[in-house]
Coordinates of N, CA, C and O and ligand atoms in Angstrom, one line a residue:
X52 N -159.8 31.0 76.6 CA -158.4 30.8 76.4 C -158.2 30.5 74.9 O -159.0 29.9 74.3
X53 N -156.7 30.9 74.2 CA -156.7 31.1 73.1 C -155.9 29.8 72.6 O -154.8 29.6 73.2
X54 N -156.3 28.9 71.6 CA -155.5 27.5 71.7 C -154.4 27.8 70.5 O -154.5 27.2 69.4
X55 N -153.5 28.6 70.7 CA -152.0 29.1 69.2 C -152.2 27.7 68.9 O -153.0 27.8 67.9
X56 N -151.8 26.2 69.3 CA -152.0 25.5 68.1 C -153.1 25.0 66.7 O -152.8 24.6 65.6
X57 N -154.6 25.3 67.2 CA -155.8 25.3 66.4 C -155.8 26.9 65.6 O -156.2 27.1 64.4
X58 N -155.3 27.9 66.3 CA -155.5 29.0 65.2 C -154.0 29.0 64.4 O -154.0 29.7 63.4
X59 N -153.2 28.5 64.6 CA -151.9 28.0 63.8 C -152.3 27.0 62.5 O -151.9 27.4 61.4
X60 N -153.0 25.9 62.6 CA -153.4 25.3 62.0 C -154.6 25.8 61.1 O -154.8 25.6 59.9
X61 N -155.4 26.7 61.9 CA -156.6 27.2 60.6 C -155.8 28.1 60.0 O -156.6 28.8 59.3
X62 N -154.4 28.8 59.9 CA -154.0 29.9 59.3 C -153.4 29.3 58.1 O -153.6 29.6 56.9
X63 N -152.7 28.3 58.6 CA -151.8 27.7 57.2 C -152.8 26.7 56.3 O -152.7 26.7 55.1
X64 N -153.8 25.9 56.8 CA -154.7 25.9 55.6 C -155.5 27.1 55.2 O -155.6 27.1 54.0
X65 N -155.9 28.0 55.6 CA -156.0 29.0 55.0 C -155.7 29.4 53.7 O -156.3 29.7 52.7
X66 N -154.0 29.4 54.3 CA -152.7 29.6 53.4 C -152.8 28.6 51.8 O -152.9 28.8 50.6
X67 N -152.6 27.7 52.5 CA -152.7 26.6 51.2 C -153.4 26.8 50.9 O -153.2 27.5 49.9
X68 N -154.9 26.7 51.2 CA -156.0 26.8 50.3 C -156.4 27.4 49.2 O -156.8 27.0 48.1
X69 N -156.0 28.7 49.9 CA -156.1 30.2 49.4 C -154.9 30.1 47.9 O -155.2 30.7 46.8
X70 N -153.6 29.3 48.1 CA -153.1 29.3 47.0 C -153.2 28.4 46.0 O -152.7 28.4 44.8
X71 N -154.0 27.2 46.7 CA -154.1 26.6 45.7 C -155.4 27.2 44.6 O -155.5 26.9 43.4
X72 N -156.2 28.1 45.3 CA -157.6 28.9 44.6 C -156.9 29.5 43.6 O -157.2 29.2 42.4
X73 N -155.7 30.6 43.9 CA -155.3 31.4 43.2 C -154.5 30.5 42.0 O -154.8 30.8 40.9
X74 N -153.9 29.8 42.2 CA -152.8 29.0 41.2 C -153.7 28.4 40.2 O -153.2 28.2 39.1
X75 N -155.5 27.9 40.7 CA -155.9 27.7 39.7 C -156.8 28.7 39.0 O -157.4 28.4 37.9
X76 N -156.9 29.3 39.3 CA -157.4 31.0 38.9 C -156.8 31.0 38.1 O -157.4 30.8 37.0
X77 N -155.4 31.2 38.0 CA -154.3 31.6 37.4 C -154.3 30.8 35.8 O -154.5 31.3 34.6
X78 N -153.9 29.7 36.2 CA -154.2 28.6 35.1 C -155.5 28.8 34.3 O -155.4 29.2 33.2
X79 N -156.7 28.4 34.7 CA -157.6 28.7 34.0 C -157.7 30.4 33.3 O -158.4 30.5 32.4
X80 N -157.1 31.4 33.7 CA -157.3 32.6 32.6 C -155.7 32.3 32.0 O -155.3 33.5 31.9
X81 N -154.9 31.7 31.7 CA -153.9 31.6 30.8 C -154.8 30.8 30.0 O -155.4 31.3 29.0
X82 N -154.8 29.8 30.3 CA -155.8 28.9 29.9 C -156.8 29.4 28.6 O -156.7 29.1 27.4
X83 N -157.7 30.1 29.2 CA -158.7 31.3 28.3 C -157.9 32.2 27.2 O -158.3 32.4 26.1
X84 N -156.4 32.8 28.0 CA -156.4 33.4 27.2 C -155.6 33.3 25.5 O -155.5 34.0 24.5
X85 N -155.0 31.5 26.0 CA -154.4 30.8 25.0 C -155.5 30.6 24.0 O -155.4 30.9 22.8
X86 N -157.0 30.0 24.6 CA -157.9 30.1 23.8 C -158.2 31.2 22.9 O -158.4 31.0 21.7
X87 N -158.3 32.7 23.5 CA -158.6 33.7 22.6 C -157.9 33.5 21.7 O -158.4 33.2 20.6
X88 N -156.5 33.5 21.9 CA -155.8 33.6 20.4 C -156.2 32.6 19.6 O -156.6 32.8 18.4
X89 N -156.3 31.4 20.2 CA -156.6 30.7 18.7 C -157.8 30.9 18.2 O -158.2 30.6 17.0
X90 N -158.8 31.7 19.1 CA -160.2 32.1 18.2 C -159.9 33.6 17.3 O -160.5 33.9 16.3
X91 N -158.9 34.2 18.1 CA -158.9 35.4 17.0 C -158.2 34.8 15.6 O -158.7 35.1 14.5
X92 N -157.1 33.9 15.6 CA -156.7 33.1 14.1 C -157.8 32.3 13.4 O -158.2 32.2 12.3
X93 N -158.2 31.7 14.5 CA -159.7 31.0 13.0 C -160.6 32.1 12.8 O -161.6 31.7 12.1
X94 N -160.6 33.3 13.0 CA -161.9 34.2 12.5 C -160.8 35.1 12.3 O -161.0 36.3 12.8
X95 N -159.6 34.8 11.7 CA -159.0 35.8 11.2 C -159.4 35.7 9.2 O -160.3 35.1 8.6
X96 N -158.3 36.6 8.7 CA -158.6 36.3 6.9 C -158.1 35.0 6.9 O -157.4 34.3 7.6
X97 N -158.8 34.8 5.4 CA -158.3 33.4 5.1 C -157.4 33.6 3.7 O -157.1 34.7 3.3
X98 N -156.8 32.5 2.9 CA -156.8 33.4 1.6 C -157.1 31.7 1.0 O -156.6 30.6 1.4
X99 N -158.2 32.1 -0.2 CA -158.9 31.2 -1.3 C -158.4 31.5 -2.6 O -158.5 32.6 -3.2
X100 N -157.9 30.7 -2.9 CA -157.2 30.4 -4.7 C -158.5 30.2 -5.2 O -159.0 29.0 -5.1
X101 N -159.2 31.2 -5.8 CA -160.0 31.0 -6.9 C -159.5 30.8 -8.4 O -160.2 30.3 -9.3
X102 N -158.5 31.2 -8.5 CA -158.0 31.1 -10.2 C -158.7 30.2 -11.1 O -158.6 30.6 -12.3
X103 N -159.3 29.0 -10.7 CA -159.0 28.1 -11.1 C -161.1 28.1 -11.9 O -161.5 27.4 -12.7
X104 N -161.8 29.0 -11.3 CA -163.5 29.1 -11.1 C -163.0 29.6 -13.0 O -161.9 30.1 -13.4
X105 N -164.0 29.4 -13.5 CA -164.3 29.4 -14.5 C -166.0 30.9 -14.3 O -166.6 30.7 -13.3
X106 N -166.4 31.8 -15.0 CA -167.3 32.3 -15.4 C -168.4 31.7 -15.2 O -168.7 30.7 -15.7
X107 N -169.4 32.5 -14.4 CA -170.6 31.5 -13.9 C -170.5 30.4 -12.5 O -171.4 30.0 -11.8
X108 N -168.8 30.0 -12.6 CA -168.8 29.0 -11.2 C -169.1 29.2 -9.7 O -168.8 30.4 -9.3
X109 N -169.6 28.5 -9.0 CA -169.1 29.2 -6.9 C -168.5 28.0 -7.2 O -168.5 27.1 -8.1
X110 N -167.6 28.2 -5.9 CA -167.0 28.0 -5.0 C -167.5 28.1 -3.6 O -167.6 29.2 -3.1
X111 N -167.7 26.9 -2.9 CA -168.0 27.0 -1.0 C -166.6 26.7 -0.8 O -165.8 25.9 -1.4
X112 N -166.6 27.5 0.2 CA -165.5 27.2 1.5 C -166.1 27.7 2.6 O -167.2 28.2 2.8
X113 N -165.2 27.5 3.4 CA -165.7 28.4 4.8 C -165.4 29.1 5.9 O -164.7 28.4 6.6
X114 N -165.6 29.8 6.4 CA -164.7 30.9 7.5 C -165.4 30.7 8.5 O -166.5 30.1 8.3
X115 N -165.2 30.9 9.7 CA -165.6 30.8 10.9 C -166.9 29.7 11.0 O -168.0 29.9 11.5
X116 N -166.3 28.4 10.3 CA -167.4 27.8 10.7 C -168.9 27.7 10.0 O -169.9 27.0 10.1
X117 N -168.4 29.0 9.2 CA -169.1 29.2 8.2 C -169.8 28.8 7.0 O -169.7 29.9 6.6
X118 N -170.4 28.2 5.9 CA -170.4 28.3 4.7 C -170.5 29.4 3.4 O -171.7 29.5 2.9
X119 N -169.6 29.9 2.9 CA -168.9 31.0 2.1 C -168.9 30.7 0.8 O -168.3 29.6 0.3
X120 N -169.6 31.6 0.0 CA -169.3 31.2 -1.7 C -168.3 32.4 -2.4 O -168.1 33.6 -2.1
X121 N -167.9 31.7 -3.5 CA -167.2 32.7 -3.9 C -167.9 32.5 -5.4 O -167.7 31.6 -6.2
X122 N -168.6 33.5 -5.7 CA -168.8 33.6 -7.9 C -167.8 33.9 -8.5 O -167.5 35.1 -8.2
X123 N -167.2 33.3 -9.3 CA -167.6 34.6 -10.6 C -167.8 34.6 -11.8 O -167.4 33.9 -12.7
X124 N -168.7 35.9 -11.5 CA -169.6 36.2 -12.3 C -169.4 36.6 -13.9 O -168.5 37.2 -14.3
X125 N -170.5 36.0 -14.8 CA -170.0 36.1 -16.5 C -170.2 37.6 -16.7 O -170.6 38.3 -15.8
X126 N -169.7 38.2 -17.8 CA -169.7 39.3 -18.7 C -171.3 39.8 -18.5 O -171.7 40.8 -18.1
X127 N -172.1 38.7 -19.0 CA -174.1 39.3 -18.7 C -174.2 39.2 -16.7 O -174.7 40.2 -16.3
X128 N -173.9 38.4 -15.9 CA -174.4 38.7 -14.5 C -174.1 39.8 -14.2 O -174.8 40.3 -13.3
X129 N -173.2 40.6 -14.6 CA -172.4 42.0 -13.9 C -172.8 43.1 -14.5 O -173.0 44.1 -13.9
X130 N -173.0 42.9 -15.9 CA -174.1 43.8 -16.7 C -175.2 44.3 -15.8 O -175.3 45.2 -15.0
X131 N -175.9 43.6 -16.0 CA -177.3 43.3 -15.7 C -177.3 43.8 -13.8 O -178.3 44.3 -13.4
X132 N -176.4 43.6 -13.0 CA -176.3 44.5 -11.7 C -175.8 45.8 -11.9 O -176.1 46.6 -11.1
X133 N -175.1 46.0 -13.0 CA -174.6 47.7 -12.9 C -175.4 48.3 -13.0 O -175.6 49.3 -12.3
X134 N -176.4 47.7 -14.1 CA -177.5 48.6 -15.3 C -179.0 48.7 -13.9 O -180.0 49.5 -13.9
X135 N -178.6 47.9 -13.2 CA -179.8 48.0 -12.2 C -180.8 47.3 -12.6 O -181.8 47.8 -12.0
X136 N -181.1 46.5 -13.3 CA -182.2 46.1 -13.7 C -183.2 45.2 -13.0 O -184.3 45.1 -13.4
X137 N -182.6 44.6 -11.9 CA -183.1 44.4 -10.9 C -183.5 45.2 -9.9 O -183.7 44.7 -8.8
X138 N -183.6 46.3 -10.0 CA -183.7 47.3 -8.4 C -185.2 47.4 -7.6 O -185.7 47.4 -6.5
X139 N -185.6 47.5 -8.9 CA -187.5 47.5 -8.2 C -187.5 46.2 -7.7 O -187.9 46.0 -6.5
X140 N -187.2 44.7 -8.7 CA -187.2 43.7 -7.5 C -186.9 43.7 -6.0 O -187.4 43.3 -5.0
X141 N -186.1 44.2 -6.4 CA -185.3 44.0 -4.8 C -186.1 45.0 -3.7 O -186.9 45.9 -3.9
X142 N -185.3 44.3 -2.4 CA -186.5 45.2 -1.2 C -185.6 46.1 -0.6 O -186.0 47.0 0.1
X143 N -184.1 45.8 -0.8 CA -183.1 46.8 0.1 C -181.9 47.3 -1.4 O -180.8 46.7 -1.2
X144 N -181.9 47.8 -2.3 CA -181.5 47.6 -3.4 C -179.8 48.4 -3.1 O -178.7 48.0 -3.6
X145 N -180.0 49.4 -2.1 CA -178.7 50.0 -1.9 C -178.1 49.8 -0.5 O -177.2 50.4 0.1
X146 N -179.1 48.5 0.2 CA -178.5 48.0 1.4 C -178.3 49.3 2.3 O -177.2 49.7 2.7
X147 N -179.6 50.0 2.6 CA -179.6 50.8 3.3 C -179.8 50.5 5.0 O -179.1 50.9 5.9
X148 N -180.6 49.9 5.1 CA -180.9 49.4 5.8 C -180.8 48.2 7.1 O -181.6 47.3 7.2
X149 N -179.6 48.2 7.9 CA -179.1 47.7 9.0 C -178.0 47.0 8.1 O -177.6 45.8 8.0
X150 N -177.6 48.1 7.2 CA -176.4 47.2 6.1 C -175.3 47.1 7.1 O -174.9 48.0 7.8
X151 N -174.6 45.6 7.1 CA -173.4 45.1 7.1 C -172.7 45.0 6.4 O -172.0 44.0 6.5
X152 N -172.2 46.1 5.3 CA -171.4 45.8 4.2 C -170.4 46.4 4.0 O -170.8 47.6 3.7
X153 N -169.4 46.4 4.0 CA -168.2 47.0 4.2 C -168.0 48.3 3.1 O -168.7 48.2 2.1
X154 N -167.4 49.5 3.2 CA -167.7 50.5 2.6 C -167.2 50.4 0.7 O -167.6 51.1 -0.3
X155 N -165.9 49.1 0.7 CA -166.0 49.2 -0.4 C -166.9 48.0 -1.4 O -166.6 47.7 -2.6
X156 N -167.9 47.4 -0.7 CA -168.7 46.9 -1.4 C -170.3 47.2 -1.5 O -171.1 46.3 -1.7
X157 N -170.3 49.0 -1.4 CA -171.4 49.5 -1.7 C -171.7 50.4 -3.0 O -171.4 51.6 -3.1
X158 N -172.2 49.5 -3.8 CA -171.7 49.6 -4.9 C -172.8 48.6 -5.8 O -173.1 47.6 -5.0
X159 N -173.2 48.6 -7.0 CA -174.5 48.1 -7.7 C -174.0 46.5 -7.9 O -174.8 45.7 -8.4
X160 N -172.8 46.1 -7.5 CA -172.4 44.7 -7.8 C -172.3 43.9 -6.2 O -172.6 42.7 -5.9
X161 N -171.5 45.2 -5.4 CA -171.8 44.4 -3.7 C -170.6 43.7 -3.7 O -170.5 42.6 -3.2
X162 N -169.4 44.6 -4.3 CA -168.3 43.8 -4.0 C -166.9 44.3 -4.1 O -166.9 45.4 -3.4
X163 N -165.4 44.1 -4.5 CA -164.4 44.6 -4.6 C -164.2 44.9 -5.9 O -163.9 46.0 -6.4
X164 N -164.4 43.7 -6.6 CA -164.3 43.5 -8.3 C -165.7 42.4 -9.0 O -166.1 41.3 -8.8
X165 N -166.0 43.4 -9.6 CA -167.0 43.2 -10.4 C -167.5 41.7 -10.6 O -168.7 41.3 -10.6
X166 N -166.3 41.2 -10.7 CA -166.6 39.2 -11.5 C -166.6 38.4 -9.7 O -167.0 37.3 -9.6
X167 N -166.1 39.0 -8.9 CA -166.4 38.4 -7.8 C -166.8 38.5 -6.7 O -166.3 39.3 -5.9
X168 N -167.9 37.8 -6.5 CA -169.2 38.0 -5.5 C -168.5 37.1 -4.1 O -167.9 36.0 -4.4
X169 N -168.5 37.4 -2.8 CA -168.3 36.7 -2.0 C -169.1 37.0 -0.7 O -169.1 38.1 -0.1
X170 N -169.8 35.8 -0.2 CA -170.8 36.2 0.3 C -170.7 34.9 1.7 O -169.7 34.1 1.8
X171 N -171.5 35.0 2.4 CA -171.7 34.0 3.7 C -172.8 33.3 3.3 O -173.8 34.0 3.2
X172 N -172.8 31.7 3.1 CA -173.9 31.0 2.2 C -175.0 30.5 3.3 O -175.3 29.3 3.5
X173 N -175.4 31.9 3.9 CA -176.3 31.4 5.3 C -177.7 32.6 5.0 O -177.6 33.8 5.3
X174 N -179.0 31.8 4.4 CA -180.1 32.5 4.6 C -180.0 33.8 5.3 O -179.0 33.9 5.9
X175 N -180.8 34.9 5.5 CA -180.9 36.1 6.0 C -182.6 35.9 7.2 O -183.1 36.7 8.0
X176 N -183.0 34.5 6.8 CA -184.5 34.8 7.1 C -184.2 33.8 8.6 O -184.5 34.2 9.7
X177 N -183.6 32.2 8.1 CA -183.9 31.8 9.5 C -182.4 30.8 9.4 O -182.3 29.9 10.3
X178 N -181.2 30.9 8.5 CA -180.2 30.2 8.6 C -180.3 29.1 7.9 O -179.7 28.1 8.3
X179 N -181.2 29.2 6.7 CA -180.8 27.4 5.9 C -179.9 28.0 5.0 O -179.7 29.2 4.9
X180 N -179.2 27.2 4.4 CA -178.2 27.4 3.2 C -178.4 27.4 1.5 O -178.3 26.4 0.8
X181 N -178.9 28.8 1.1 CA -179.6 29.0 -0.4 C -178.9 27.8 -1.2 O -177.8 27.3 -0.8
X182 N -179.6 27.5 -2.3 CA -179.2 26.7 -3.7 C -178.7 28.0 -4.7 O -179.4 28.9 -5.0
X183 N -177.5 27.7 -5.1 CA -177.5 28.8 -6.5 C -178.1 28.5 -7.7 O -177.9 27.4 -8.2
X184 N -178.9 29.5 -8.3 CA -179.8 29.1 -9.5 C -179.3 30.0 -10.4 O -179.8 31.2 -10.4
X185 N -178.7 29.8 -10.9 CA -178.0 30.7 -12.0 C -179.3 30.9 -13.1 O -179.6 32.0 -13.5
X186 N -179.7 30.0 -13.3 CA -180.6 30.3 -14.6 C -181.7 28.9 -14.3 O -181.5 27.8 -13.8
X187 N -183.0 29.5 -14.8 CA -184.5 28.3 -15.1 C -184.1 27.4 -15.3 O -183.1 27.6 -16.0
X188 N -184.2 25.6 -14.9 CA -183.7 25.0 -15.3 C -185.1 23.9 -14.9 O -186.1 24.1 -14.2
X189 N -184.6 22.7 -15.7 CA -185.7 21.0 -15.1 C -186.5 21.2 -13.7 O -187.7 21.1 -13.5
X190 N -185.2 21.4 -12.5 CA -185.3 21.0 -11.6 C -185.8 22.3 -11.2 O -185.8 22.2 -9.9
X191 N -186.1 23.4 -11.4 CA -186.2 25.0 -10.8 C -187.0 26.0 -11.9 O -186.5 26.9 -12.5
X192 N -188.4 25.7 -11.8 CA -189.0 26.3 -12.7 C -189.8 27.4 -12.2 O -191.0 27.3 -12.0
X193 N -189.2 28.9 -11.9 CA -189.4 30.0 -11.7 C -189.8 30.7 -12.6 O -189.0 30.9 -13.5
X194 N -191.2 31.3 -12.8 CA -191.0 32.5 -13.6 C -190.4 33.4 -13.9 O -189.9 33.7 -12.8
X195 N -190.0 34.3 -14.8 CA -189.1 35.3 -14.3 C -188.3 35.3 -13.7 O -187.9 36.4 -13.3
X196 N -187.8 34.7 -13.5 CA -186.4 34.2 -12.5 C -185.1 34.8 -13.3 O -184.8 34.5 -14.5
X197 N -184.3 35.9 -12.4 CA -183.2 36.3 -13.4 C -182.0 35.9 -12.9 O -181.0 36.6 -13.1
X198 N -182.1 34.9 -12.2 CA -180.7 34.4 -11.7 C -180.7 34.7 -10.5 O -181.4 35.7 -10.1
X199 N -179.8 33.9 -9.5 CA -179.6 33.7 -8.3 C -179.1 32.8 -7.1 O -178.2 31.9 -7.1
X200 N -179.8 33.3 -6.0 CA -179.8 32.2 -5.1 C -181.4 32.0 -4.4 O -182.3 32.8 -4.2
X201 N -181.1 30.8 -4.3 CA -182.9 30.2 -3.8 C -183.1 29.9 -2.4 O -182.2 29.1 -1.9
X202 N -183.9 30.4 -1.6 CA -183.6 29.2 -0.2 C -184.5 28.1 -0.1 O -185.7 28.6 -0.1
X203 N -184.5 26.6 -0.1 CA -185.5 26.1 -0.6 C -186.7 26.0 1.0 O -187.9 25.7 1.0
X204 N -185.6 26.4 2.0 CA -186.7 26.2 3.0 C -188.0 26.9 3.7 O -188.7 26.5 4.6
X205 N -188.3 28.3 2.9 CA -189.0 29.0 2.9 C -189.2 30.4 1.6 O -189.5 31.6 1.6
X206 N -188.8 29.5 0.6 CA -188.4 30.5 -0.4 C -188.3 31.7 -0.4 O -189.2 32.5 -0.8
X207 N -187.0 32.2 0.3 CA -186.6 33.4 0.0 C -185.8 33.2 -0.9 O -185.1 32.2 -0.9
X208 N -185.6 34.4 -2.3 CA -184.8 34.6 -3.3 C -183.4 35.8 -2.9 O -183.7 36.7 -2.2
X209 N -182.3 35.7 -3.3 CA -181.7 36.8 -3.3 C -180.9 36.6 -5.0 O -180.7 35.5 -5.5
X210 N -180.6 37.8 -5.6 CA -179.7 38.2 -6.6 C -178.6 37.6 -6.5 O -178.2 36.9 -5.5
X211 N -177.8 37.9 -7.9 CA -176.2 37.6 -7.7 C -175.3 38.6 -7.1 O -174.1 38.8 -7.5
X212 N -175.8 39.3 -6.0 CA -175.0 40.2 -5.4 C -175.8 40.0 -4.2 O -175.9 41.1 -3.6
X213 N -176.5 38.8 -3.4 CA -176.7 38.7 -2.6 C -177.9 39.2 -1.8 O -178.3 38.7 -0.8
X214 N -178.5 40.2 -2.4 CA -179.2 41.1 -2.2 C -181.1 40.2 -2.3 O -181.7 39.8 -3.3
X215 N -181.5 40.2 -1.0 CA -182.8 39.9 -0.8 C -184.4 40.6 -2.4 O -184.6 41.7 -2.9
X216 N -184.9 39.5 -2.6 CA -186.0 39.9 -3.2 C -187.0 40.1 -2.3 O -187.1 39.6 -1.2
X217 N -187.9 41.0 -3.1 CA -189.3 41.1 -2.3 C -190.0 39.9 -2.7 O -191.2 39.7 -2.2
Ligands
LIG1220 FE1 -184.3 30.6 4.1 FE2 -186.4 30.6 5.6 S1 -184.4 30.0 6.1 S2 -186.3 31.2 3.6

């Protein structure tokens, strides 16, 4: 025998149940999707007032969390990448190779405009954050050293255009 009041009763919790599932279904992907946007605005452009960098200076800031330098670079750093004179150092010199670089910064300086380098100030080898070594100094006694960035946690070198040494 069929008891209409017990199957009356499992229908409407059912009912409820089922909407309270959906209502928070609901919520939680608004929820999410309020999040995306604010993740697409922090990893959106940023805009950095360099005016102010003098010849030779960086600049850190940061994007997504990131640490970002901005150079720029003197009258001799920019030379000295046109002219190539680093190329045989280097191990990827035209960034052939699983390049990430946007089309208009392929090119012997690695960038938009010549005097300014802007780069993500996060190693290539295991994620420490290079020292800029512009030039030999007390504290950084490299042979041959033609300027750069240093990583001190497993010395890897890269150029003023970012670019990995051998
Ligand atoms: Fe930079 Fe290893 S993390 S050399």
């Amino acid at each position: 025998m069929i008891d209409k009041d017990k199957r009356k009763f499992l229908i409407s919790s059912t009912v409820v149940i089922g909407s309270i599932g959906i209502a928070a279904g609901t919520y939680s992907l608004v929820r999410y999707m309020g999040l995306s946007e604010k993740a697409k605005t922090l990893g959106g452009p940023v805009n950095i007032d360099y005016s102010k960098l003098k010849p030779g200076e960086l600049l850190t800031t940061s994007w997504r969390g990131m640490p970002v330098w901005i150079l720029r670079r003197t009258a001799e750093m920019i030379k000295k990448l046109e002219q190539g004179e680093l190329k045989s150092r280097l191990r990827d010199p035209a960034s052939l190779v699983e390049s990430q670089q946007p089309k208009y910064t392929q090119n012997n300086v690695r960038s938009l405009k010549p005097e300014i380098l802007v780069a993500v100030a996060v190693c290539t080898h295991l994620g420490c954050i290079p020292k800029f070594r512009p030039l030999i100094s007390e504290s950084f006694k490299v042979s041959d050293w033609p300027g750069g960035f240093y990583c001190p946690c497993h010395g890897s070198s890269f150029d003023l255009a970012g670019r990995v040494f051998k």
